[in-house]
Amino acid sequence: MKGSYHACATCIHFVAKRIDGKMAYFCGRLGYETKTTYQFKCWEPKEKVKELMNKRGHNE
């Protein structure tokens, strides 16, 4: 199931930046701050995640 992969950190739109010495996470598509474990319907997995899902027999 994609549920085990579906999280902002595995999405192509996920952006991590160091700001004032701390990590900040954003959705590059929506422009909002996010967390690595958040889930949204607009999720599009990174290519490596797609490959892993296919290798393990999961459908997108």
mmCIF file with all atom_site columns, C-alpha atoms in Angstrom, residues 10-49:
data_model
loop_
_atom_site.group_PDB
_atom_site.id
_atom_site.type_symbol
_atom_site.label_atom_id
_atom_site.label_alt_id
_atom_site.label_comp_id
_atom_site.label_asym_id
_atom_site.label_entity_id
_atom_site.label_seq_id
_atom_site.pdbx_PDB_ins_code
_atom_site.Cartn_x
_atom_site.Cartn_y
_atom_site.Cartn_z
_atom_site.occupancy
_atom_site.B_iso_or_equiv
_atom_site.pdbx_formal_charge
_atom_site.auth_seq_id
_atom_site.auth_comp_id
_atom_site.auth_asym_id
_atom_site.auth_atom_id
_atom_site.pdbx_PDB_model_num
ATOM 1  C CA . THR A 1 10 ? 8.878  11.218 -0.024 1.00 0.00 ? 10 THR A CA 1
ATOM 2  C CA . CYS A 1 11 ? 7.181  13.740 -2.341 1.00 0.00 ? 11 CYS A CA 1
ATOM 3  C CA . ILE A 1 12 ? 8.848  15.504 -5.260 1.00 0.00 ? 12 ILE A CA 1
ATOM 4  C CA . HIS A 1 13 ? 7.602  18.839 -3.907 1.00 0.00 ? 13 HIS A CA 1
ATOM 5  C CA . PHE A 1 14 ? 9.256  18.440 -0.479 1.00 0.00 ? 14 PHE A CA 1
ATOM 6  C CA . VAL A 1 15 ? 11.937 21.057 0.275  1.00 0.00 ? 15 VAL A CA 1
ATOM 7  C CA . ALA A 1 16 ? 14.222 21.046 3.314  1.00 0.00 ? 16 ALA A CA 1
ATOM 8  C CA . LYS A 1 17 ? 16.150 24.212 4.219  1.00 0.00 ? 17 LYS A CA 1
ATOM 9  C CA . ARG A 1 18 ? 18.371 25.179 7.110  1.00 0.00 ? 18 ARG A CA 1
ATOM 10 C CA . ILE A 1 19 ? 17.197 28.520 8.498  1.00 0.00 ? 19 ILE A CA 1
ATOM 11 C CA . ASP A 1 20 ? 19.003 30.112 11.441 1.00 0.00 ? 20 ASP A CA 1
ATOM 12 C CA . GLY A 1 21 ? 20.668 26.779 12.211 1.00 0.00 ? 21 GLY A CA 1
ATOM 13 C CA . LYS A 1 22 ? 17.380 24.824 12.291 1.00 0.00 ? 22 LYS A CA 1
ATOM 14 C CA . MET A 1 23 ? 15.783 22.646 9.632  1.00 0.00 ? 23 MET A CA 1
ATOM 15 C CA . ALA A 1 24 ? 12.579 23.922 8.068  1.00 0.00 ? 24 ALA A CA 1
ATOM 16 C CA . TYR A 1 25 ? 10.395 21.855 5.732  1.00 0.00 ? 25 TYR A CA 1
ATOM 17 C CA . PHE A 1 26 ? 8.178  23.252 2.984  1.00 0.00 ? 26 PHE A CA 1
ATOM 18 C CA . CYS A 1 27 ? 5.945  22.127 0.163  1.00 0.00 ? 27 CYS A CA 1
ATOM 19 C CA . GLY A 1 28 ? 7.454  23.712 -2.934 1.00 0.00 ? 28 GLY A CA 1
ATOM 20 C CA . ARG A 1 29 ? 4.161  23.337 -4.794 1.00 0.00 ? 29 ARG A CA 1
ATOM 21 C CA . LEU A 1 30 ? 1.840  24.768 -2.155 1.00 0.00 ? 30 LEU A CA 1
ATOM 22 C CA . GLY A 1 31 ? 4.358  27.112 -0.521 1.00 0.00 ? 31 GLY A CA 1
ATOM 23 C CA . TYR A 1 32 ? 3.394  26.040 2.993  1.00 0.00 ? 32 TYR A CA 1
ATOM 24 C CA . GLU A 1 33 ? 5.559  24.849 5.837  1.00 0.00 ? 33 GLU A CA 1
ATOM 25 C CA . THR A 1 34 ? 5.057  21.137 6.423  1.00 0.00 ? 34 THR A CA 1
ATOM 26 C CA . LYS A 1 35 ? 6.440  18.220 8.414  1.00 0.00 ? 35 LYS A CA 1
ATOM 27 C CA . THR A 1 36 ? 8.091  15.101 7.048  1.00 0.00 ? 36 THR A CA 1
ATOM 28 C CA . THR A 1 37 ? 5.195  12.856 8.114  1.00 0.00 ? 37 THR A CA 1
ATOM 29 C CA . TYR A 1 38 ? 2.317  14.997 6.885  1.00 0.00 ? 38 TYR A CA 1
ATOM 30 C CA . GLN A 1 39 ? 0.171  13.637 4.059  1.00 0.00 ? 39 GLN A CA 1
ATOM 31 C CA . PHE A 1 40 ? -1.751 15.493 1.364  1.00 0.00 ? 40 PHE A CA 1
ATOM 32 C CA . LYS A 1 41 ? -3.760 14.286 -1.627 1.00 0.00 ? 41 LYS A CA 1
ATOM 33 C CA . CYS A 1 42 ? -1.405 16.100 -4.015 1.00 0.00 ? 42 CYS A CA 1
ATOM 34 C CA . TRP A 1 43 ? 1.406  13.685 -3.076 1.00 0.00 ? 43 TRP A CA 1
ATOM 35 C CA . GLU A 1 44 ? 3.645  12.730 -6.001 1.00 0.00 ? 44 GLU A CA 1
ATOM 36 C CA . PRO A 1 45 ? 6.375  10.276 -4.961 1.00 0.00 ? 45 PRO A CA 1
ATOM 37 C CA . LYS A 1 46 ? 10.027 10.872 -5.795 1.00 0.00 ? 46 LYS A CA 1
ATOM 38 C CA . GLU A 1 47 ? 11.433 8.605  -8.515 1.00 0.00 ? 47 GLU A CA 1
ATOM 39 C CA . LYS A 1 48 ? 13.394 6.479  -6.006 1.00 0.00 ? 48 LYS A CA 1
ATOM 40 C CA . VAL A 1 49 ? 10.231 5.996  -3.964 1.00 0.00 ? 49 VAL A CA 1
#
